[in-house]
Structures are given as structure tokens and as C-alpha cells.
Short mmCIF file of C-alpha atoms in Angstrom, two decimals:
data_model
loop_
_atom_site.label_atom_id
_atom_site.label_comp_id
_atom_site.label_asym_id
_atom_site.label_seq_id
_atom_site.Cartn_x
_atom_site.Cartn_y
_atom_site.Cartn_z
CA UNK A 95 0.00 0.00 0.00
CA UNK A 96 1.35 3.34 -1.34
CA UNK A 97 2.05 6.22 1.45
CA UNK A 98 0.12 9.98 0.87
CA UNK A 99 3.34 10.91 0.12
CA UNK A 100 4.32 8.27 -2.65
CA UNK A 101 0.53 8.57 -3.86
CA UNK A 102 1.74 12.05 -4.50
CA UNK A 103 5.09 11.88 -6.32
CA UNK A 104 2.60 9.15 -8.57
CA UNK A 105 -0.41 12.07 -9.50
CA UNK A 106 2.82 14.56 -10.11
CA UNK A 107 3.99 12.01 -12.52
CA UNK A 108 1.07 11.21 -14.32
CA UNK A 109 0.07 14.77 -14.56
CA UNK A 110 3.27 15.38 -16.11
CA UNK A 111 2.78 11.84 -18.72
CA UNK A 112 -0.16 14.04 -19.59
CA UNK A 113 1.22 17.30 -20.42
CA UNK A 114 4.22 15.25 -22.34
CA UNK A 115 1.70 13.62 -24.18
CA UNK A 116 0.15 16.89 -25.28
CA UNK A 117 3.29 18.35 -25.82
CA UNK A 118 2.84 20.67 -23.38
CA UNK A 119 5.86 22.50 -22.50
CA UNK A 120 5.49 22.14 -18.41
CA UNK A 121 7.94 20.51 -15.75
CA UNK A 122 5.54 19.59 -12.84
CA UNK A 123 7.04 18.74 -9.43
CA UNK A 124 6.37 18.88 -5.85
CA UNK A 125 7.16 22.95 -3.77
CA UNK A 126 10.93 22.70 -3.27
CA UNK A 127 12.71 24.47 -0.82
CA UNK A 128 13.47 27.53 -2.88
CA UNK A 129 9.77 27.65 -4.64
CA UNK A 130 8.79 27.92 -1.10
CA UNK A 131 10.96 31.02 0.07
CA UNK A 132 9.78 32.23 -2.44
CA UNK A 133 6.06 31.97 -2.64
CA UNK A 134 6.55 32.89 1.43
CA UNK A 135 7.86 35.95 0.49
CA UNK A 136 4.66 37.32 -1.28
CA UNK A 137 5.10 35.65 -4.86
CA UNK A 138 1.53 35.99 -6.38
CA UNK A 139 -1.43 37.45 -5.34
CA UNK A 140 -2.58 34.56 -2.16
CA UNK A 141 -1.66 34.29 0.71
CA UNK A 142 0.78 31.38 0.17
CA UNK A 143 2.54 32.09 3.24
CA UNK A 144 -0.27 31.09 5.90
CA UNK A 145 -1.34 28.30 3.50
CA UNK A 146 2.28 26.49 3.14
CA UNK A 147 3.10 27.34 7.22
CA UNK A 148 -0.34 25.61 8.22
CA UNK A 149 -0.54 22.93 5.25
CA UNK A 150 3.16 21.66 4.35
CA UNK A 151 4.71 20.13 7.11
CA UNK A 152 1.20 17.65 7.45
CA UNK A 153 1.51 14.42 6.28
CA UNK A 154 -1.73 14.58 4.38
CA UNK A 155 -0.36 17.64 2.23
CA UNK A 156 -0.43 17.30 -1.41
CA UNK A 157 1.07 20.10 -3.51
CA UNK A 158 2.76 20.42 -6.87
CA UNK A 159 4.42 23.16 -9.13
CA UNK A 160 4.68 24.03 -12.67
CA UNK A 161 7.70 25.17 -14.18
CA UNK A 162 8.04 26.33 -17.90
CA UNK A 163 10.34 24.23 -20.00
CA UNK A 164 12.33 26.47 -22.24
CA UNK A 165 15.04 24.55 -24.91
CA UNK A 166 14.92 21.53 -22.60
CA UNK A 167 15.93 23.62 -19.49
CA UNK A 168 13.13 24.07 -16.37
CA UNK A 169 12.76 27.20 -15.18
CA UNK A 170 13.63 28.09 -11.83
CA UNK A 171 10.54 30.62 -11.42
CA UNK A 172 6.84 28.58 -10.54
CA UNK A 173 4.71 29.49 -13.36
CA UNK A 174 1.53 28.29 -11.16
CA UNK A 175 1.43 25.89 -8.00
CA UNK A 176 -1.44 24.11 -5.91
CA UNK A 177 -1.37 23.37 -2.23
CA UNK A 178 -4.23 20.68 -0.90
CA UNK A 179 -4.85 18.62 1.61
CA UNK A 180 -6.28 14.65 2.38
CA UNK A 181 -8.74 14.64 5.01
CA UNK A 182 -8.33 11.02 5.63
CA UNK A 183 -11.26 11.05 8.55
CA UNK A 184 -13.91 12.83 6.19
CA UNK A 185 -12.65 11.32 3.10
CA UNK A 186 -12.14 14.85 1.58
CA UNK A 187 -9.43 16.22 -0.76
CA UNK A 188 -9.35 19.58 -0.32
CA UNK A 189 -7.91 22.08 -2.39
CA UNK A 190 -6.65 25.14 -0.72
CA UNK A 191 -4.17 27.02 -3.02
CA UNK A 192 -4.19 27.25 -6.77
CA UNK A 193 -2.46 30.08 -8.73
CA UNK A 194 -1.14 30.35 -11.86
CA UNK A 195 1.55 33.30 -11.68
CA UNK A 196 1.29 33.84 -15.87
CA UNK A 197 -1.04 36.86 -15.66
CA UNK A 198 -0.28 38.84 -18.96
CA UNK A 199 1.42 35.97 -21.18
CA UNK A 200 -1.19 34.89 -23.53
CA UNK A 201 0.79 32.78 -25.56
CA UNK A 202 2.05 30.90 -22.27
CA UNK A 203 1.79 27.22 -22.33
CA UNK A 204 0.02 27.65 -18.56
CA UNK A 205 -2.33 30.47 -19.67
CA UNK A 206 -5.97 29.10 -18.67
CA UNK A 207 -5.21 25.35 -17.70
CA UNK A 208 -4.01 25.73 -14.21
CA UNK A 209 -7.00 24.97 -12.62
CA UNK A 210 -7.94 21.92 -15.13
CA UNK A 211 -4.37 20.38 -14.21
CA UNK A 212 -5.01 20.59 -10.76
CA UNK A 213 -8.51 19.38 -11.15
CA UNK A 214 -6.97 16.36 -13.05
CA UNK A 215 -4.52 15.92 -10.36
CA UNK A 216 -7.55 16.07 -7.45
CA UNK A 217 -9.10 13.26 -9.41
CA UNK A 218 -6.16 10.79 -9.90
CA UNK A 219 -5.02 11.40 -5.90
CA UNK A 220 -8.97 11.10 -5.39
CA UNK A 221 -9.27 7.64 -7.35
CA UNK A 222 -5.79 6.39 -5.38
CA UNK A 223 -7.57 6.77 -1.74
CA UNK A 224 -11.25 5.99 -2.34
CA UNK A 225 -12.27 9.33 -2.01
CA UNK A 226 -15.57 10.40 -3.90
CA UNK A 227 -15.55 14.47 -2.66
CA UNK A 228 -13.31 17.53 -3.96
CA UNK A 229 -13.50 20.73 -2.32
CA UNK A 230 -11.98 24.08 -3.04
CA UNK A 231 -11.44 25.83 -0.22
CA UNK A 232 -12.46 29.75 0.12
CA UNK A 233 -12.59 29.91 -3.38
CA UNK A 234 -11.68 33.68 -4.63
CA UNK A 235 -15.17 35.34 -5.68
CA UNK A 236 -14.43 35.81 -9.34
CA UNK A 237 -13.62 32.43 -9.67
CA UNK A 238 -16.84 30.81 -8.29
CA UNK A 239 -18.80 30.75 -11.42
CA UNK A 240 -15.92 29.32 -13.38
CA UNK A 241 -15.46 26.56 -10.53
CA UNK A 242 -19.20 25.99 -11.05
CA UNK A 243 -18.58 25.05 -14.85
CA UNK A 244 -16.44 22.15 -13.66
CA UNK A 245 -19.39 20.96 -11.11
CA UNK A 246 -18.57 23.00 -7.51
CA UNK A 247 -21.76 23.85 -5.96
CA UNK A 248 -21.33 26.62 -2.97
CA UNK A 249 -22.08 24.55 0.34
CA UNK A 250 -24.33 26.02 3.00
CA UNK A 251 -21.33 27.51 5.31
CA UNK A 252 -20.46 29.94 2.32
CA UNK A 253 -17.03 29.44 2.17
CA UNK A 254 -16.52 26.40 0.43
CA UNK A 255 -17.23 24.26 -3.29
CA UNK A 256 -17.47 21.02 -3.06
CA UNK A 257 -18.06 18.72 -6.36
CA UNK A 258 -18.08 14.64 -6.44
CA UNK A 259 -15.58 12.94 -7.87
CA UNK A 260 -17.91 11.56 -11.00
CA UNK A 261 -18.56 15.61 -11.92
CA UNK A 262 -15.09 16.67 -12.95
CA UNK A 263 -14.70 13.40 -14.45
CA UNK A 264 -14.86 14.99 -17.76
CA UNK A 265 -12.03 17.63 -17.38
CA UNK A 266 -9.52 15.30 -19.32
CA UNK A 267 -12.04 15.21 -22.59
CA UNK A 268 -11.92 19.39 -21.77
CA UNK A 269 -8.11 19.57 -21.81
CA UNK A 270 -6.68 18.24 -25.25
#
């Protein structure tokens, strides 16, 4: 039986068998060190440094990074990253960070498909541990609506989205 943690460096794999296979030009990889420092030190617009300091050091954490692949070289810079959690007693994966840091590159290969590879990566960590729920957790307001297209419904304390597993099934027929 695979650890969280191996489950993990398995989705980030996959995920990145997917983007290869689309010939996508994207290193994915788990926040190192130095992504860390610097998302900590107010790289982006969230609040990645409450989110890593409470989420990271658990062993149900889950998070990744995308790096752009220029002439076979990875960037050092994240061009987007996703922090989440396993809630192993409510059978939950819970999705607390996603950003894509490409804000005025239109022609980047991230530009509009961060939150469709995380969403793929929920689902594949999802189908590993039996879970059936995905939330997104205090979802930025602009966003809702878009996180409703992919089957989030707002739950009753206001502050979450929560889809099943079987309703962003279909985000891997959206991304090709």
C-alpha cells in the first residue's frame, strides 16, 4: 500500500505523462525548498505564506508546481502551483491554493489550464484513496462561477465548493 506521500510523487507524474503527451511545455514537481521562500515571500497574489506554514509540514499535504520548459531547461521561477490537503477522517481532498503566476502571457503554455491540471490531479489522488468528494477551499469570488462550470456547488457555510468525484470526471475530454 502506497504512502500519501508516494501517492503524491505518482499524481505529479502522471500529470506530467499528460502534459508530455500533449506536448505541453510544463515541468511539474512537488514545492521545493526555494519555490517555497519564495512563494513565502509574497510571490503571487494569495496568501501562500499562511497556506504552506499551516498545510506543508502535514503528512496529508499534497502540492505540486509548474515550471516552464524552455530549450529543454526548467525554469527556476513557478509558473503556477497548488497546495491541498487529504482529510483522511472525512474522506475529503481539499484544495486550498491554486495560482497560476502567468497573468499577462497569452501565448504561455500555462495560460488558462491551471486549474484543469489541478482538477486532473484532485481526481487521480482522489481515485488512489477511495475518495468520492473535492473541495476548493475559500474559493476567490471571481472564480466561483468558473469553478461551477467544472461541477462545484457553494455549500451552505459559504465558504466552500465542493463537487463529487464523478462531476469533474470529464475535465480530461476538456483539456486536449
Amino acid at each position: 500500500m502506497l504512502t500519501l506521500d508516494e501517492i503524491g510523487q505518482v499524481v505529479r507524474n502522471s500529470i506530467q505523462l499528460i502534459l508530455d503527451s500533449a506536448k505541453v511545455p510544463l515541468a511539474v514537481g512537488p514545492i521545493s525548498s526555494e519555490d517555497f521562500t519564495l512563494l513565502s515571500r509574497g510571490y503571487g497574489e494569495l496568501e501562500w505564506d499562511y497556506a504552506l506554514t499551516k498545510h506543508c509540514n502535514s503528512d496529508s499535504c499534497y502540492d505540486f508546481c509548474i515550471k516552464l520548459v524552455e530549450q529543454g531547461v526548467v525554469q527556476a521561477i513557478p509558473s503556477g502551483a497548488a497546495l491541498c490537503t487529504f482529510d483522511s477522517n472525512e474522506n475529503i481532498f481539499k484544495i486550498h491554493m491554486i495560482e497560476s503566476f502567468v497573468y499577462d502571457d497569452a501565448g504561455h503554455p500555462l495560460k488558462g489550464k491551471m486549474t484543469a491540471i489541478t482538477l486532473m490531479s484532485a481526481f487521480i489522488f482522489s481515485k488512489a484513496v477511495g475518495c468520492t468528494r473535492i473541495q476548493i477551499i475559500e474559493p476567490v469570488r471571481e472564480l466561483k462561477s468558473y469553478y461551477a462550470g467544472f461541477g462545484f456547488i457553494e455549500i451552505s457555510c459559504g465558504y466552500i465548493m465542493e463537487a463529487s468525484l464523478s462531476d469533474i470526471g470529464g475535465i480530461f475530454n476538456n483539456f486536449a
